mmCIF file of C-alpha atoms and ligand atoms in Angstrom:
data_model
loop_
_atom_site.group_PDB
_atom_site.id
_atom_site.type_symbol
_atom_site.label_atom_id
_atom_site.label_comp_id
_atom_site.label_asym_id
_atom_site.label_seq_id
_atom_site.Cartn_x
_atom_site.Cartn_y
_atom_site.Cartn_z
ATOM 1 C CA MET A 924 -92.084 52.245 24.488
ATOM 2 C CA ALA A 925 -89.056 53.199 26.499
ATOM 3 C CA GLU A 926 -86.970 56.083 25.247
ATOM 4 C CA LYS A 927 -83.532 54.660 25.942
ATOM 5 C CA LEU A 928 -81.945 51.436 27.277
ATOM 6 C CA PHE A 929 -79.266 51.564 30.019
ATOM 7 C CA LEU A 930 -76.807 48.876 30.797
ATOM 8 C CA GLU A 931 -75.346 48.523 34.274
ATOM 9 C CA VAL A 932 -72.861 45.726 34.978
ATOM 10 C CA VAL A 933 -71.616 45.441 38.606
ATOM 11 C CA THR A 934 -69.504 42.906 40.467
ATOM 12 C CA PRO A 935 -68.943 42.843 44.199
ATOM 13 C CA GLN A 936 -65.708 44.736 43.578
ATOM 14 C CA LYS A 937 -66.841 47.560 41.135
ATOM 15 C CA ALA A 938 -69.032 48.781 38.418
ATOM 16 C CA ILE A 939 -67.846 47.585 35.078
ATOM 17 C CA VAL A 940 -70.317 49.210 32.768
ATOM 18 C CA SER A 941 -72.950 52.106 33.110
ATOM 19 C CA GLU A 942 -73.997 53.578 29.822
ATOM 20 C CA GLU A 943 -76.648 53.884 27.348
ATOM 21 C CA VAL A 944 -76.887 50.939 24.791
ATOM 22 C CA GLU A 945 -78.761 49.915 21.749
ATOM 23 C CA ILE A 946 -78.872 46.147 22.394
ATOM 24 C CA VAL A 947 -77.572 43.645 24.943
ATOM 25 C CA ILE A 948 -76.950 39.892 24.368
ATOM 26 C CA ALA A 949 -76.379 38.002 27.641
ATOM 27 C CA PRO A 950 -75.510 34.344 28.539
ATOM 28 C CA GLY A 951 -78.709 33.353 30.370
ATOM 29 C CA SER A 952 -78.654 30.062 32.109
ATOM 30 C CA GLU A 953 -81.406 28.796 29.798
ATOM 31 C CA GLY A 954 -79.599 30.214 26.690
ATOM 32 C CA GLU A 955 -78.481 33.459 25.269
ATOM 33 C CA PHE A 956 -81.047 36.262 25.125
ATOM 34 C CA GLY A 957 -81.254 39.679 23.515
ATOM 35 C CA VAL A 958 -82.708 42.838 24.901
ATOM 36 C CA LEU A 959 -83.735 45.911 23.072
ATOM 37 C CA LYS A 960 -85.486 49.009 24.772
ATOM 38 C CA GLY A 961 -89.093 48.274 25.677
ATOM 39 C CA HIS A 962 -88.382 44.533 26.594
ATOM 40 C CA THR A 963 -90.743 43.051 29.017
ATOM 41 C CA THR A 964 -89.592 42.850 32.665
ATOM 42 C CA PHE A 965 -87.805 39.549 33.726
ATOM 43 C CA LEU A 966 -85.241 38.160 35.959
ATOM 44 C CA THR A 967 -82.804 35.267 35.051
ATOM 45 C CA SER A 968 -79.658 33.808 36.291
ATOM 46 C CA LEU A 969 -76.600 33.943 34.031
ATOM 47 C CA LYS A 970 -74.033 31.263 33.245
ATOM 48 C CA ILE A 971 -70.286 31.764 32.448
ATOM 49 C CA GLY A 972 -69.779 33.400 29.104
ATOM 50 C CA THR A 973 -69.776 36.486 26.939
ATOM 51 C CA LEU A 974 -71.923 39.556 27.284
ATOM 52 C CA ARG A 975 -72.187 41.497 24.101
ATOM 53 C CA TYR A 976 -73.786 44.972 23.608
ATOM 54 C CA LYS A 977 -73.837 47.869 21.202
ATOM 55 C CA ASP A 978 -72.898 51.222 22.732
ATOM 56 C CA ALA A 979 -74.828 54.346 21.846
ATOM 57 C CA LYS A 980 -72.644 54.921 18.895
ATOM 58 C CA GLY A 981 -73.272 51.439 17.519
ATOM 59 C CA LYS A 982 -69.858 50.027 18.413
ATOM 60 C CA GLU A 983 -69.912 46.407 19.572
ATOM 61 C CA ARG A 984 -68.451 45.702 23.027
ATOM 62 C CA TYR A 985 -67.687 42.427 24.690
ATOM 63 C CA LEU A 986 -67.331 41.413 28.387
ATOM 64 C CA PHE A 987 -66.511 38.221 30.123
ATOM 65 C CA ILE A 988 -69.258 37.422 32.694
ATOM 66 C CA ASN A 989 -68.644 34.889 35.447
ATOM 67 C CA GLY A 990 -72.262 33.965 36.041
ATOM 68 C CA GLY A 991 -74.656 36.036 38.163
ATOM 69 C CA PHE A 992 -78.151 37.497 37.599
ATOM 70 C CA ALA A 993 -79.854 39.826 35.201
ATOM 71 C CA GLU A 994 -82.817 42.074 35.795
ATOM 72 C CA VAL A 995 -84.482 43.298 32.542
ATOM 73 C CA LEU A 996 -86.731 46.388 32.667
ATOM 74 C CA PRO A 997 -88.026 48.342 29.659
ATOM 75 C CA ASP A 998 -85.446 50.872 29.860
ATOM 76 C CA LYS A 999 -82.651 49.208 31.937
ATOM 77 C CA VAL A 1000 -80.597 45.962 32.052
ATOM 78 C CA THR A 1001 -78.699 45.230 35.308
ATOM 79 C CA ILE A 1002 -76.130 42.520 35.499
ATOM 80 C CA LEU A 1003 -75.041 41.411 38.924
ATOM 81 C CA ALA A 1004 -71.922 39.275 38.123
ATOM 82 C CA GLU A 1005 -69.666 37.258 40.332
ATOM 83 C CA SER A 1006 -66.825 38.789 38.419
ATOM 84 C CA ALA A 1007 -66.493 40.379 35.027
ATOM 85 C CA GLU A 1008 -63.999 42.171 32.758
ATOM 86 C CA ARG A 1009 -64.133 44.144 29.678
ATOM 87 C CA ARG A 1010 -62.250 42.502 26.712
ATOM 88 C CA ARG A 1011 -59.348 44.805 27.034
ATOM 89 C CA ASP A 1012 -58.934 44.118 30.818
ATOM 90 C CA ILE A 1013 -58.585 40.374 30.349
ATOM 91 C CA ASP A 1014 -55.003 39.225 31.315
ATOM 92 C CA VAL A 1015 -54.209 36.464 28.825
ATOM 93 C CA GLU A 1016 -51.197 35.080 30.693
ATOM 94 C CA ARG A 1017 -53.362 34.931 34.032
ATOM 95 C CA ALA A 1018 -56.042 33.125 32.156
ATOM 96 C CA LYS A 1019 -53.588 30.567 30.545
ATOM 97 C CA ARG A 1020 -52.187 29.873 33.881
ATOM 98 C CA ALA A 1021 -55.504 29.321 35.363
ATOM 99 C CA LYS A 1022 -56.470 27.037 32.435
ATOM 100 C CA GLU A 1023 -53.358 24.941 32.904
ATOM 101 C CA ARG A 1024 -53.847 24.641 36.560
ATOM 102 C CA ALA A 1025 -57.420 23.452 36.147
ATOM 103 C CA GLU A 1026 -56.541 21.044 33.421
ATOM 104 C CA LYS A 1027 -53.736 19.646 35.508
ATOM 105 C CA ARG A 1028 -56.174 19.018 38.469
ATOM 106 C CA LEU A 1029 -58.572 17.479 36.333
ATOM 107 C CA ALA A 1030 -56.098 15.098 34.698
ATOM 108 C CA GLU A 1031 -54.596 14.096 38.122
ATOM 109 C CA LYS A 1032 -57.996 13.143 39.572
ATOM 110 C CA SER A 1033 -56.104 13.124 42.960
ATOM 111 C CA GLU A 1034 -58.127 12.057 46.074
ATOM 112 C CA GLY A 1035 -60.150 14.685 47.587
ATOM 113 C CA MET A 1036 -59.969 16.973 44.478
ATOM 114 C CA ASP A 1037 -62.974 19.198 43.935
ATOM 115 C CA PHE A 1038 -63.910 18.279 40.396
ATOM 116 C CA ALA A 1039 -66.784 20.777 40.045
ATOM 117 C CA ARG A 1040 -64.592 23.608 41.314
ATOM 118 C CA ALA A 1041 -61.763 22.564 38.707
ATOM 119 C CA GLU A 1042 -64.455 22.308 35.928
ATOM 120 C CA VAL A 1043 -65.805 25.858 36.553
ATOM 121 C CA ALA A 1044 -62.351 27.313 36.965
ATOM 122 C CA LEU A 1045 -61.568 25.754 33.552
ATOM 123 C CA GLN A 1046 -64.658 27.247 31.996
ATOM 124 C CA ARG A 1047 -63.835 30.688 33.264
ATOM 125 C CA ALA A 1048 -60.389 30.516 31.810
ATOM 126 C CA VAL A 1049 -61.584 29.218 28.372
ATOM 127 C CA HIS A 1050 -64.272 31.895 28.119
ATOM 128 C CA ARG A 1051 -61.691 34.555 29.024
ATOM 129 C CA LEU A 1052 -59.292 33.265 26.358
ATOM 130 C CA LYS A 1053 -62.124 33.103 23.793
ATOM 131 C CA LEU A 1054 -62.545 36.857 24.012
ATOM 132 C CA LYS A 1055 -58.939 37.721 23.173
HETATM 133 P P1 LIG B 1327 -57.566 33.127 38.913
HETATM 134 O O1 LIG B 1327 -57.439 31.698 39.198
HETATM 135 O O2 LIG B 1327 -56.423 33.624 37.907
HETATM 136 O O3 LIG B 1327 -57.698 33.977 40.092
HETATM 137 P P2 LIG B 1327 -60.398 33.049 38.589
HETATM 138 O O4 LIG B 1327 -61.225 32.599 37.422
HETATM 139 O O5 LIG B 1327 -60.374 32.081 39.806
HETATM 140 O O6 LIG B 1327 -58.855 33.282 38.098
HETATM 141 P P3 LIG B 1327 -62.304 35.045 39.566
HETATM 142 O O7 LIG B 1327 -62.619 34.453 40.719
HETATM 143 O O8 LIG B 1327 -63.070 34.879 38.301
HETATM 144 O O9 LIG B 1327 -60.756 34.503 38.995
HETATM 145 O O10 LIG B 1327 -61.935 36.548 39.639
HETATM 146 C C1 LIG B 1327 -61.217 37.135 40.719
HETATM 147 C C2 LIG B 1327 -60.822 38.540 40.317
HETATM 148 O O11 LIG B 1327 -59.762 38.537 39.298
HETATM 149 C C3 LIG B 1327 -61.923 39.324 39.574
HETATM 150 O O12 LIG B 1327 -61.915 40.697 39.987
HETATM 151 C C4 LIG B 1327 -61.624 39.124 38.168
HETATM 152 O O13 LIG B 1327 -62.182 40.121 37.368
HETATM 153 C C5 LIG B 1327 -60.182 39.165 38.130
HETATM 154 N N1 LIG B 1327 -59.611 38.211 37.137
HETATM 155 C C6 LIG B 1327 -59.480 36.865 37.078
HETATM 156 N N2 LIG B 1327 -58.852 36.388 35.967
HETATM 157 C C7 LIG B 1327 -58.668 37.332 35.339
HETATM 158 C C8 LIG B 1327 -58.033 37.599 33.987
HETATM 159 N N3 LIG B 1327 -57.472 36.622 33.266
HETATM 160 N N4 LIG B 1327 -57.894 38.922 33.485
HETATM 161 C C9 LIG B 1327 -58.310 40.006 34.100
HETATM 162 N N5 LIG B 1327 -58.934 39.877 35.403
HETATM 163 C C10 LIG B 1327 -58.978 38.704 35.937
#
């Protein structure tokens, strides 16, 4: 049994989290999964959503995760995310603007509009706003 569990959350821009945790709950592409220390090794992709964890003091923390990958080892969870923000770092006005832009594009259905791109932009904004 592993002694401790560490969580690393990194994006191409920066490291967001690097600390000891009690439990991690992540948005796997096949559904949410929880990890305690000693978990079996596995790899999975992640969808847009919320990553929750309890820090070493037992306090619940929340992060927005813009998809990516998770590597689970018995003593470490590594999350490689396209982008991610801690709840306190989410800019509500920015997310609202992104949501409005995406909704407008989806409603207009103009020729050449990239529907899938607008859909995921909307999903990102909605999930960010859910956390505030
Ligand atoms: P926008 O259209 O506002 O740029 P987006 O969903 O396209 O939003 P991303 O591609 O996910 O943005 O992220 C680009 C960078 O901006 C990342 O570093 C991400 O953490 C940051 N970011 C995006 N939206 C927000 C937000 N609402 N609050 C804080 N940081 C954000």
